[in-house]
Coordinates of C-alpha atoms in Angstrom, one line a residue:
M1 CA 95.4 86.9 3.6
T2 CA 98.0 88.0 1.2
S3 CA 100.5 85.6 2.9
L4 CA 98.5 82.4 3.0
R5 CA 100.3 80.8 -0.1
S6 CA 103.7 81.8 1.6
Q7 CA 103.0 80.3 4.7
F8 CA 101.6 77.1 4.1
G9 CA 102.4 76.0 0.3
E10 CA 101.0 75.5 -3.1
W11 CA 98.2 72.8 -1.8
A12 CA 95.1 72.6 0.7
V13 CA 92.7 70.1 1.2
V14 CA 89.3 71.3 2.0
T15 CA 86.8 69.0 3.2
G16 CA 82.8 69.4 3.1
A17 CA 83.5 71.7 0.2
S18 CA 80.6 71.7 -2.1
S19 CA 78.6 73.7 0.2
G20 CA 78.7 75.9 2.8
I21 CA 81.9 77.2 4.8
G22 CA 83.8 74.5 3.1
R23 CA 82.7 76.1 0.0
A24 CA 83.4 79.8 0.9
I25 CA 86.8 78.8 2.4
A26 CA 87.8 77.0 -0.8
R27 CA 86.7 80.2 -2.3
R28 CA 88.9 82.7 -0.6
L29 CA 91.7 80.0 -1.1
A30 CA 91.6 79.8 -4.6
A31 CA 91.7 83.4 -4.9
E32 CA 94.7 83.2 -3.0
G33 CA 96.2 81.4 -5.9
I34 CA 96.3 78.1 -3.8
A35 CA 95.7 75.0 -5.5
L36 CA 92.9 72.6 -4.1
V37 CA 92.0 69.2 -3.4
L38 CA 88.1 69.5 -2.6
V39 CA 86.6 66.6 -0.7
A40 CA 82.8 65.8 -0.4
R41 CA 80.1 63.1 -0.8
G42 CA 78.5 64.5 -3.7
A43 CA 80.2 64.2 -7.2
E44 CA 78.2 66.6 -9.4
A45 CA 77.9 69.6 -6.6
L46 CA 81.7 68.9 -5.9
D47 CA 82.5 69.0 -10.1
A48 CA 80.3 72.4 -10.3
V49 CA 82.6 74.0 -7.7
A50 CA 86.2 72.9 -8.8
S51 CA 84.7 74.3 -12.4
E52 CA 83.7 77.5 -10.7
L53 CA 87.4 78.0 -9.2
R54 CA 89.0 76.8 -12.0
A55 CA 87.3 79.5 -14.2
A56 CA 87.5 82.3 -12.0
H57 CA 91.0 81.9 -10.5
G58 CA 92.7 79.5 -13.0
T59 CA 94.0 77.6 -10.1
D60 CA 94.2 73.8 -10.1
V61 CA 91.3 72.0 -8.2
V62 CA 91.4 68.4 -7.6
P63 CA 87.8 66.9 -6.7
L64 CA 87.4 63.8 -5.1
A65 CA 83.9 62.3 -4.2
I66 CA 84.5 60.5 -1.0
D67 CA 82.2 59.6 1.7
L68 CA 84.1 60.5 5.1
S69 CA 81.6 58.6 7.1
R70 CA 82.6 55.5 5.6
S71 CA 85.1 53.3 7.0
G72 CA 88.4 53.8 4.8
G73 CA 87.4 57.2 3.4
A74 CA 89.8 59.1 5.0
A75 CA 92.5 56.6 4.1
E76 CA 91.3 57.0 0.3
L77 CA 91.7 60.6 0.6
L78 CA 95.3 60.5 2.1
A79 CA 96.2 58.3 -0.6
A80 CA 95.3 60.4 -3.3
T81 CA 96.9 63.3 -1.8
S82 CA 100.0 61.4 -0.9
T83 CA 102.3 63.2 -3.9
L84 CA 100.8 66.3 -3.3
D85 CA 102.9 69.3 -1.1
V86 CA 99.6 69.8 0.7
G87 CA 100.3 72.5 3.4
L88 CA 97.1 73.5 4.6
L89 CA 94.0 71.0 5.8
V90 CA 90.7 72.6 6.6
A91 CA 88.6 69.7 8.1
A92 CA 85.1 71.5 7.5
A93 CA 82.6 68.3 6.6
G94 CA 80.3 67.9 9.6
F95 CA 76.5 67.7 10.1
C96 CA 74.3 68.1 12.9
T97 CA 71.3 65.7 14.5
S98 CA 68.8 67.8 16.8
G99 CA 65.9 66.6 18.9
P100 CA 65.2 64.6 21.8
F101 CA 68.6 62.6 22.2
I102 CA 66.8 59.1 23.0
D103 CA 64.4 59.5 19.9
S104 CA 67.3 59.8 17.6
S105 CA 68.7 57.0 15.3
L106 CA 71.6 55.4 16.3
E107 CA 72.9 54.7 13.0
R108 CA 72.7 58.4 12.3
E109 CA 74.4 59.2 15.3
L110 CA 77.3 57.0 14.4
E111 CA 77.3 58.3 11.1
M112 CA 77.8 61.9 12.7
L113 CA 80.4 60.8 15.0
A114 CA 82.1 58.9 11.8
V115 CA 82.3 62.4 10.3
N116 CA 82.4 65.0 13.1
C117 CA 85.1 63.0 14.7
R118 CA 86.7 60.0 13.6
A119 CA 87.5 61.5 10.2
V120 CA 88.9 64.5 11.7
L121 CA 91.1 62.6 14.1
E122 CA 92.3 60.3 11.1
L123 CA 93.1 63.4 9.0
T124 CA 94.8 65.5 11.7
H125 CA 96.8 62.8 12.8
A126 CA 98.1 62.0 9.3
F127 CA 98.6 65.4 8.0
A128 CA 100.3 66.9 11.5
R129 CA 102.9 64.5 11.0
R130 CA 103.6 65.6 7.4
F131 CA 103.2 68.8 8.4
A132 CA 105.8 68.3 11.5
E133 CA 108.1 66.8 9.1
R134 CA 108.1 69.5 6.7
K135 CA 108.2 72.0 9.8
R136 CA 105.3 74.1 8.0
G137 CA 101.7 73.5 7.7
G138 CA 98.2 74.7 8.9
I139 CA 95.1 72.7 10.3
V140 CA 91.9 74.3 10.8
L141 CA 89.3 72.3 12.9
M142 CA 85.4 73.2 12.7
S143 CA 84.3 73.6 16.4
S144 CA 80.9 75.5 17.3
I145 CA 79.7 78.0 19.8
V146 CA 77.9 74.7 21.4
A147 CA 81.1 73.6 22.0
F148 CA 81.7 75.3 25.2
Q149 CA 79.4 73.3 27.0
G150 CA 76.4 70.8 26.9
T151 CA 73.5 71.7 24.6
P152 CA 70.1 70.2 25.3
W153 CA 68.5 69.2 21.9
A154 CA 71.7 69.1 20.2
A155 CA 73.6 66.8 22.9
H156 CA 75.8 64.6 20.7
Y157 CA 76.2 67.4 18.2
S158 CA 77.6 69.8 20.7
A159 CA 79.8 66.8 21.9
T160 CA 81.4 66.1 18.5
K161 CA 82.5 70.0 18.3
A162 CA 83.4 69.6 22.0
Y163 CA 85.7 67.1 20.6
N164 CA 86.9 69.3 17.6
Q165 CA 87.7 72.3 20.2
A166 CA 89.5 70.3 22.9
L167 CA 91.9 68.7 19.8
A168 CA 92.5 71.9 18.3
E169 CA 93.3 73.6 21.3
A170 CA 95.8 71.0 22.7
L171 CA 97.8 70.8 19.3
H172 CA 98.1 74.2 18.9
V173 CA 100.5 74.3 22.0
E174 CA 101.8 70.6 20.8
L175 CA 102.6 71.5 17.1
G176 CA 103.5 75.2 17.3
P177 CA 106.9 74.6 18.4
R178 CA 107.1 72.2 15.2
G179 CA 106.3 75.3 13.0
V180 CA 102.4 73.8 12.6
T181 CA 99.5 76.0 13.5
V182 CA 96.3 74.6 14.6
L183 CA 93.1 76.7 14.8
A184 CA 89.5 75.8 16.2
S185 CA 86.9 78.0 14.2
A186 CA 83.9 78.3 16.2
P187 CA 81.1 80.0 14.4
G188 CA 77.6 80.6 15.8
P189 CA 74.1 80.1 13.7
T190 CA 75.2 79.8 10.0
S191 CA 73.3 80.7 7.1
S192 CA 74.7 77.5 4.9
G193 CA 71.7 75.3 4.6
F194 CA 73.3 73.4 7.6
A195 CA 70.2 74.0 9.6
V196 CA 67.8 72.4 7.0
R197 CA 69.6 69.2 7.2
A198 CA 69.6 69.2 11.1
G199 CA 65.8 70.0 11.4
M200 CA 66.1 73.5 12.9
R201 CA 64.6 76.9 12.5
M202 CA 67.4 79.9 12.7
G203 CA 66.6 83.1 13.4
R204 CA 69.7 85.8 13.2
T205 CA 72.7 84.5 11.3
V206 CA 76.2 84.9 9.8
T207 CA 77.1 84.0 6.0
S208 CA 79.4 81.7 5.5
D209 CA 81.8 84.0 3.9
D210 CA 81.9 85.8 7.0
V211 CA 82.8 82.7 8.9
A212 CA 85.5 81.9 6.1
R213 CA 86.9 85.4 6.3
G214 CA 87.2 85.4 10.0
T215 CA 88.8 81.7 10.0
L216 CA 91.2 82.5 7.5
A217 CA 92.4 86.0 9.0
A218 CA 92.6 83.8 12.6
L219 CA 94.9 81.2 11.2
G220 CA 98.6 81.5 12.6
R221 CA 97.3 84.0 15.1
K222 CA 94.9 82.2 17.8
A223 CA 94.1 79.0 18.8
T224 CA 90.4 79.7 18.5
V225 CA 88.5 82.2 16.5
L226 CA 84.9 82.8 17.0
P227 CA 84.0 84.3 13.5
G228 CA 81.3 86.7 13.0
V229 CA 79.9 89.2 15.5
L230 CA 77.1 87.0 16.4
S231 CA 79.2 84.7 17.5
K232 CA 81.3 86.7 19.7
V233 CA 78.0 87.8 21.1
L234 CA 76.5 84.9 22.1
T235 CA 79.8 83.5 23.5
W236 CA 81.2 86.3 25.4
S237 CA 77.6 86.7 27.1
L238 CA 77.4 83.3 28.3
A239 CA 81.0 83.2 29.5
P240 CA 80.6 84.7 33.1
L241 CA 77.8 82.3 33.8
P242 CA 78.2 78.8 35.8
R243 CA 78.4 75.8 33.2
A244 CA 75.5 74.5 34.3
A245 CA 73.4 77.7 33.8
R246 CA 75.2 77.8 30.0
V247 CA 73.7 74.6 29.6
R248 CA 70.1 75.4 30.6
I249 CA 70.2 78.4 28.7
M250 CA 71.6 76.6 25.3
G251 CA 68.7 74.2 26.0
A252 CA 66.4 77.0 25.8
V253 CA 67.7 78.5 22.5
M254 CA 68.3 75.2 21.1
G255 CA 64.6 74.2 22.2
G256 CA 63.4 76.9 20.3
M257 CA 65.6 76.1 17.0
T258 CA 64.1 72.8 17.0
G259 CA 60.7 73.3 18.1
Q260 CA 61.3 71.1 21.7
R261 CA 59.2 72.6 24.7
P262 CA 61.6 75.3 26.2
T263 CA 64.0 74.2 29.1
S264 CA 64.0 76.3 32.1
V265 CA 67.0 78.5 32.7
S266 CA 66.7 78.7 36.2
P267 CA 69.9 77.0 38.2
P268 CA 69.3 73.9 39.9
G269 CA 67.2 74.6 43.1
V270 CA 65.7 77.7 42.1
R271 CA 62.3 78.1 41.2
G272 CA 61.4 80.5 38.4
R273 CA 58.6 83.2 38.5
G274 CA 54.9 82.2 37.0

């Protein structure tokens, strides 16, 4: 943690910085003396975070109220940071939809695709080029434990996280020799306000600060991190199982969180008892 500024330079960009994991990461970066460009949709909440970090750490903070679901949103962010020596991108903006896929609003699903994937692609592509040219930089993409298999009742969300996971894994190998480290952070259930927006009821969770701490500690050391004990337990307990079984189990878990009818965890062709 003490070498983050020396590793990546003076400036970092954090999206989704007004709340949850993005805000927790921004706080930790500011404590390390890194100047910040904070990005989120809500100007009022973003300004409050910026004021807090300036007062607590005396660091430069530039708040940008940008809606990354909007076409041109990522380009606006890139233009605003073109003169800054940014060395770290944390793409923490994102949200989840839940429930039966066929009952969901296509407009809402497209909005999630734009934030969780399109904006991530645009920002990663642009900053990766900048970092490779300077032969130094870091990129954090937010994955999830649902990225490692399809997840019924959050089908499209898990697909967007699988996109981020695969992109980060590949770029970790591609960009490493060019001085750029890429990390996928795959937390489990997190107490960040995320679940309320997604219409989910969570039981045991990790905190946003747990995720931030684990993520930044792994940056430059791993391709994927499972921040927090709960993330590790949930992922490792499912890892030995066939993918089809993992999908059914995650469907049962997500069904309970979203109030849907539980999904059988029996593999195809095997009848459960009862």
